[in-house]
Amino acid sequence: IAAGDVHMISGRVSYVLSPPSFPYIPGKDICGIVVEADEKSKFQKGDYVVYSGGAFPVGGMAEYMLIKESVAAKKPENVDVL
């Protein structure tokens, strides 16, 4: 959990950073496994990828998340998922 996520779910943030609406799934910094990819994708099923939700993080703690290929990167081999 990133520091921003902790502040968001604690309720200690300003109105500007509060959840957009409920139900709300927090999560900004994401590392996950590709479960499905287009045959033209630079990623393949089973690849570990990383992504940062930017200024308005939403959904990183969901079981599944759909993101654009252009905002994801393959996780470096020497970086642990935890």
CSV table of N, CA and C in Angstrom, one decimal:
chain,number,residue,atom,x,y,z
A,1,ILE,N,0.9,-1.2,0.0
A,1,ILE,CA,0.0,0.0,0.0
A,1,ILE,C,0.9,1.2,0.0
A,2,ALA,N,0.6,2.1,-0.9
A,2,ALA,CA,1.4,3.4,-1.0
A,2,ALA,C,0.9,4.4,0.1
A,3,ALA,N,1.8,5.3,0.4
A,3,ALA,CA,1.4,6.3,1.5
A,3,ALA,C,0.1,7.0,1.1
A,4,GLY,N,0.0,7.4,-0.1
A,4,GLY,CA,-1.2,8.1,-0.6
A,4,GLY,C,-2.5,7.3,-0.4
A,5,ASP,N,-2.4,6.0,-0.6
A,5,ASP,CA,-3.5,5.1,-0.4
A,5,ASP,C,-3.9,5.1,1.1
A,6,VAL,N,-2.9,5.0,2.0
A,6,VAL,CA,-3.2,5.0,3.4
A,6,VAL,C,-3.9,6.3,3.8
A,7,HIS,N,-3.5,7.4,3.4
A,7,HIS,CA,-4.2,8.7,3.7
A,7,HIS,C,-5.6,8.7,3.1
A,8,MET,N,-5.7,8.2,1.9
A,8,MET,CA,-7.1,8.2,1.3
A,8,MET,C,-8.1,7.3,2.1
A,9,ILE,N,-7.7,6.1,2.5
A,9,ILE,CA,-8.6,5.3,3.1
A,9,ILE,C,-8.8,5.6,4.6
A,10,SER,N,-7.8,6.4,5.2
A,10,SER,CA,-8.0,6.8,6.6
A,10,SER,C,-9.0,7.9,6.8
A,11,GLY,N,-9.2,8.7,5.7
A,11,GLY,CA,-10.1,9.8,5.8
A,11,GLY,C,-9.5,11.1,6.3
A,12,ARG,N,-8.1,11.1,6.4
A,12,ARG,CA,-7.4,12.2,6.9
A,12,ARG,C,-6.9,13.2,5.8
A,13,VAL,N,-7.5,13.1,4.6
A,13,VAL,CA,-7.1,13.9,3.5
A,13,VAL,C,-8.1,15.0,3.2
A,14,SER,N,-7.7,16.0,2.4
A,14,SER,CA,-8.6,17.1,2.1
A,14,SER,C,-9.7,16.7,1.2
A,15,TYR,N,-10.6,17.5,1.0
A,15,TYR,CA,-11.8,17.2,0.1
A,15,TYR,C,-11.3,16.9,-1.3
A,16,VAL,N,-10.2,17.6,-1.8
A,16,VAL,CA,-9.7,17.4,-3.1
A,16,VAL,C,-9.2,16.0,-3.3
A,17,LEU,N,-8.6,15.4,-2.3
A,17,LEU,CA,-8.1,14.0,-2.4
A,17,LEU,C,-9.0,12.9,-1.9
A,18,SER,N,-10.2,13.3,-1.5
A,18,SER,CA,-11.1,12.3,-1.0
A,18,SER,C,-11.6,11.4,-2.2
A,19,PRO,N,-12.1,10.2,-1.8
A,19,PRO,CA,-12.6,9.3,-2.9
A,19,PRO,C,-13.7,9.9,-3.7
A,20,PRO,N,-13.6,9.7,-5.0
A,20,PRO,CA,-14.6,10.3,-5.9
A,20,PRO,C,-16.1,10.0,-5.6
A,21,SER,N,-16.3,8.7,-5.3
A,21,SER,CA,-17.6,8.3,-4.9
A,21,SER,C,-17.5,6.9,-4.3
A,22,PHE,N,-18.6,6.4,-3.8
A,22,PHE,CA,-18.6,5.1,-3.2
A,22,PHE,C,-19.5,4.2,-4.0
A,23,PRO,N,-19.3,2.9,-4.2
A,23,PRO,CA,-18.2,2.2,-3.6
A,23,PRO,C,-16.9,2.6,-4.3
A,24,TYR,N,-15.8,2.6,-3.5
A,24,TYR,CA,-14.5,3.1,-3.9
A,24,TYR,C,-13.5,2.0,-3.7
A,25,ILE,N,-12.7,1.7,-4.7
A,25,ILE,CA,-11.6,0.7,-4.6
A,25,ILE,C,-10.3,1.5,-4.7
A,26,PRO,N,-9.5,1.6,-3.5
A,26,PRO,CA,-8.3,2.4,-3.6
A,26,PRO,C,-7.2,1.6,-4.3
A,27,GLY,N,-6.1,2.3,-4.5
A,27,GLY,CA,-4.9,1.7,-5.1
A,27,GLY,C,-4.3,2.5,-6.2
A,28,LYS,N,-3.1,3.0,-6.0
A,28,LYS,CA,-2.4,3.8,-7.0
A,28,LYS,C,-1.3,3.0,-7.7
A,29,ASP,N,-0.4,2.4,-6.9
A,29,ASP,CA,0.8,1.7,-7.5
A,29,ASP,C,0.4,0.3,-7.6
A,30,ILE,N,0.5,-0.2,-8.9
A,30,ILE,CA,0.0,-1.5,-9.2
A,30,ILE,C,1.1,-2.4,-9.7
A,31,CYS,N,1.2,-3.6,-9.3
A,31,CYS,CA,2.0,-4.7,-9.9
A,31,CYS,C,1.1,-5.9,-10.0
A,32,GLY,N,1.0,-6.4,-11.2
A,32,GLY,CA,0.1,-7.5,-11.4
A,32,GLY,C,0.5,-8.4,-12.6
A,33,ILE,N,-0.2,-9.5,-12.8
A,33,ILE,CA,0.1,-10.5,-13.8
A,33,ILE,C,-1.0,-10.3,-14.9
A,34,VAL,N,-0.5,-10.3,-16.1
A,34,VAL,CA,-1.4,-10.2,-17.3
A,34,VAL,C,-2.1,-11.5,-17.4
A,35,VAL,N,-3.5,-11.4,-17.4
A,35,VAL,CA,-4.3,-12.6,-17.6
A,35,VAL,C,-4.9,-12.7,-19.0
A,36,GLU,N,-4.9,-11.6,-19.7
A,36,GLU,CA,-5.3,-11.7,-21.1
A,36,GLU,C,-4.7,-10.5,-21.9
A,37,ALA,N,-4.3,-10.8,-23.1
A,37,ALA,CA,-3.7,-9.7,-23.9
A,37,ALA,C,-4.0,-10.0,-25.4
A,38,ASP,N,-4.1,-8.9,-26.1
A,38,ASP,CA,-4.3,-9.0,-27.6
A,38,ASP,C,-3.1,-9.6,-28.2
A,39,GLU,N,-3.2,-10.3,-29.3
A,39,GLU,CA,-2.0,-10.9,-30.0
A,39,GLU,C,-1.0,-9.9,-30.5
A,40,LYS,N,-1.4,-8.6,-30.6
A,40,LYS,CA,-0.5,-7.6,-31.1
A,40,LYS,C,0.1,-6.8,-29.9
A,41,SER,N,-0.2,-7.2,-28.7
A,41,SER,CA,0.3,-6.5,-27.5
A,41,SER,C,1.8,-6.8,-27.3
A,42,LYS,N,2.4,-5.8,-26.6
A,42,LYS,CA,3.8,-6.0,-26.2
A,42,LYS,C,3.9,-6.9,-25.0
A,43,PHE,N,2.8,-7.2,-24.3
A,43,PHE,CA,2.7,-8.1,-23.2
A,43,PHE,C,2.1,-9.4,-23.5
A,44,GLN,N,2.4,-10.5,-22.8
A,44,GLN,CA,1.8,-11.8,-23.0
A,44,GLN,C,1.2,-12.2,-21.7
A,45,LYS,N,0.3,-13.2,-21.8
A,45,LYS,CA,-0.3,-13.8,-20.6
A,45,LYS,C,0.8,-14.3,-19.7
A,46,GLY,N,0.7,-13.9,-18.4
A,46,GLY,CA,1.7,-14.4,-17.5
A,46,GLY,C,2.8,-13.4,-17.2
A,47,ASP,N,2.9,-12.3,-18.0
A,47,ASP,CA,3.9,-11.2,-17.7
A,47,ASP,C,3.5,-10.5,-16.5
A,48,TYR,N,4.5,-10.1,-15.7
A,48,TYR,CA,4.3,-9.2,-14.6
A,48,TYR,C,4.5,-7.7,-15.1
A,49,VAL,N,3.5,-6.9,-14.8
A,49,VAL,CA,3.6,-5.5,-15.2
A,49,VAL,C,3.4,-4.6,-14.1
A,50,VAL,N,3.9,-3.3,-14.2
A,50,VAL,CA,3.7,-2.3,-13.2
A,50,VAL,C,3.0,-1.1,-13.8
A,51,TYR,N,2.3,-0.3,-13.0
A,51,TYR,CA,1.6,0.8,-13.4
A,51,TYR,C,1.4,1.8,-12.2
A,52,SER,N,1.4,3.1,-12.5
A,52,SER,CA,1.1,4.0,-11.4
A,52,SER,C,-0.2,4.8,-11.9
A,53,GLY,N,-1.1,4.9,-11.0
A,53,GLY,CA,-2.4,5.5,-11.3
A,53,GLY,C,-2.4,7.0,-11.5
A,54,GLY,N,-1.3,7.7,-11.3
A,54,GLY,CA,-1.2,9.1,-11.5
A,54,GLY,C,-1.9,9.9,-10.4
A,55,ALA,N,-2.4,11.1,-10.7
A,55,ALA,CA,-2.9,12.0,-9.7
A,55,ALA,C,-4.2,11.5,-9.1
A,56,PHE,N,-5.0,10.7,-9.8
A,56,PHE,CA,-6.3,10.2,-9.3
A,56,PHE,C,-6.3,8.7,-9.2
A,57,PRO,N,-5.6,8.1,-8.3
A,57,PRO,CA,-5.6,6.6,-8.2
A,57,PRO,C,-6.9,6.0,-7.9
A,58,VAL,N,-7.3,5.0,-8.7
A,58,VAL,CA,-8.5,4.3,-8.4
A,58,VAL,C,-8.3,2.9,-8.9
A,59,GLY,N,-8.7,1.9,-8.1
A,59,GLY,CA,-8.8,0.5,-8.5
A,59,GLY,C,-7.7,-0.4,-8.4
A,60,GLY,N,-6.5,0.0,-7.9
A,60,GLY,CA,-5.4,-0.8,-7.9
A,60,GLY,C,-5.5,-2.0,-6.9
A,61,MET,N,-6.4,-2.0,-6.0
A,61,MET,CA,-6.6,-3.1,-5.1
A,61,MET,C,-7.7,-4.0,-5.5
A,62,ALA,N,-8.2,-3.8,-6.7
A,62,ALA,CA,-9.3,-4.7,-7.2
A,62,ALA,C,-8.6,-6.0,-7.6
A,63,GLU,N,-9.5,-7.0,-7.7
A,63,GLU,CA,-9.0,-8.4,-8.1
A,63,GLU,C,-8.5,-8.3,-9.5
A,64,TYR,N,-9.2,-7.6,-10.4
A,64,TYR,CA,-8.8,-7.4,-11.8
A,64,TYR,C,-8.8,-6.0,-12.1
A,65,MET,N,-8.0,-5.5,-13.1
A,65,MET,CA,-8.0,-4.2,-13.5
A,65,MET,C,-7.6,-4.1,-15.0
A,66,LEU,N,-8.3,-3.3,-15.7
A,66,LEU,CA,-8.1,-3.1,-17.2
A,66,LEU,C,-7.3,-1.8,-17.3
A,67,ILE,N,-6.1,-1.9,-17.9
A,67,ILE,CA,-5.4,-0.7,-18.1
A,67,ILE,C,-4.9,-0.6,-19.6
A,68,LYS,N,-4.6,0.5,-20.1
A,68,LYS,CA,-4.0,0.7,-21.4
A,68,LYS,C,-2.6,0.2,-21.4
A,69,GLU,N,-2.2,-0.5,-22.5
A,69,GLU,CA,-0.8,-1.0,-22.6
A,69,GLU,C,0.2,0.2,-22.6
A,70,SER,N,-0.2,1.3,-23.1
A,70,SER,CA,0.7,2.5,-23.1
A,70,SER,C,1.1,3.1,-21.8
A,71,VAL,N,0.4,2.7,-20.7
A,71,VAL,CA,0.7,3.3,-19.4
A,71,VAL,C,1.3,2.2,-18.5
A,72,ALA,N,1.6,1.0,-19.0
A,72,ALA,CA,2.1,-0.1,-18.2
A,72,ALA,C,3.5,-0.4,-18.7
A,73,ALA,N,4.3,-1.0,-17.8
A,73,ALA,CA,5.7,-1.5,-18.2
A,73,ALA,C,5.9,-2.8,-17.6
A,74,LYS,N,6.7,-3.6,-18.3
A,74,LYS,CA,7.1,-4.9,-17.8
A,74,LYS,C,7.9,-4.7,-16.5
A,75,LYS,N,7.6,-5.5,-15.5
A,75,LYS,CA,8.3,-5.4,-14.2
A,75,LYS,C,9.8,-6.0,-14.4
A,76,PRO,N,10.8,-5.2,-14.0
A,76,PRO,CA,12.1,-5.7,-14.1
A,76,PRO,C,12.3,-7.0,-13.3
A,77,GLU,N,13.1,-7.9,-13.8
A,77,GLU,CA,13.4,-9.2,-13.2
A,77,GLU,C,13.9,-9.0,-11.8
A,78,ASN,N,14.8,-8.0,-11.6
A,78,ASN,CA,15.4,-7.9,-10.3
A,78,ASN,C,14.6,-7.1,-9.2
A,79,VAL,N,13.3,-6.8,-9.5
A,79,VAL,CA,12.4,-6.1,-8.6
A,79,VAL,C,11.4,-7.1,-8.1
A,80,ASP,N,11.3,-7.2,-6.8
A,80,ASP,CA,10.4,-8.1,-6.1
A,80,ASP,C,9.0,-7.5,-6.2
A,81,VAL,N,7.9,-8.4,-6.2
A,81,VAL,CA,6.6,-7.8,-6.2
A,81,VAL,C,6.1,-7.3,-4.9
A,82,LEU,N,6.8,-7.6,-3.8
A,82,LEU,CA,6.5,-7.1,-2.5
A,82,LEU,C,7.5,-6.1,-2.2
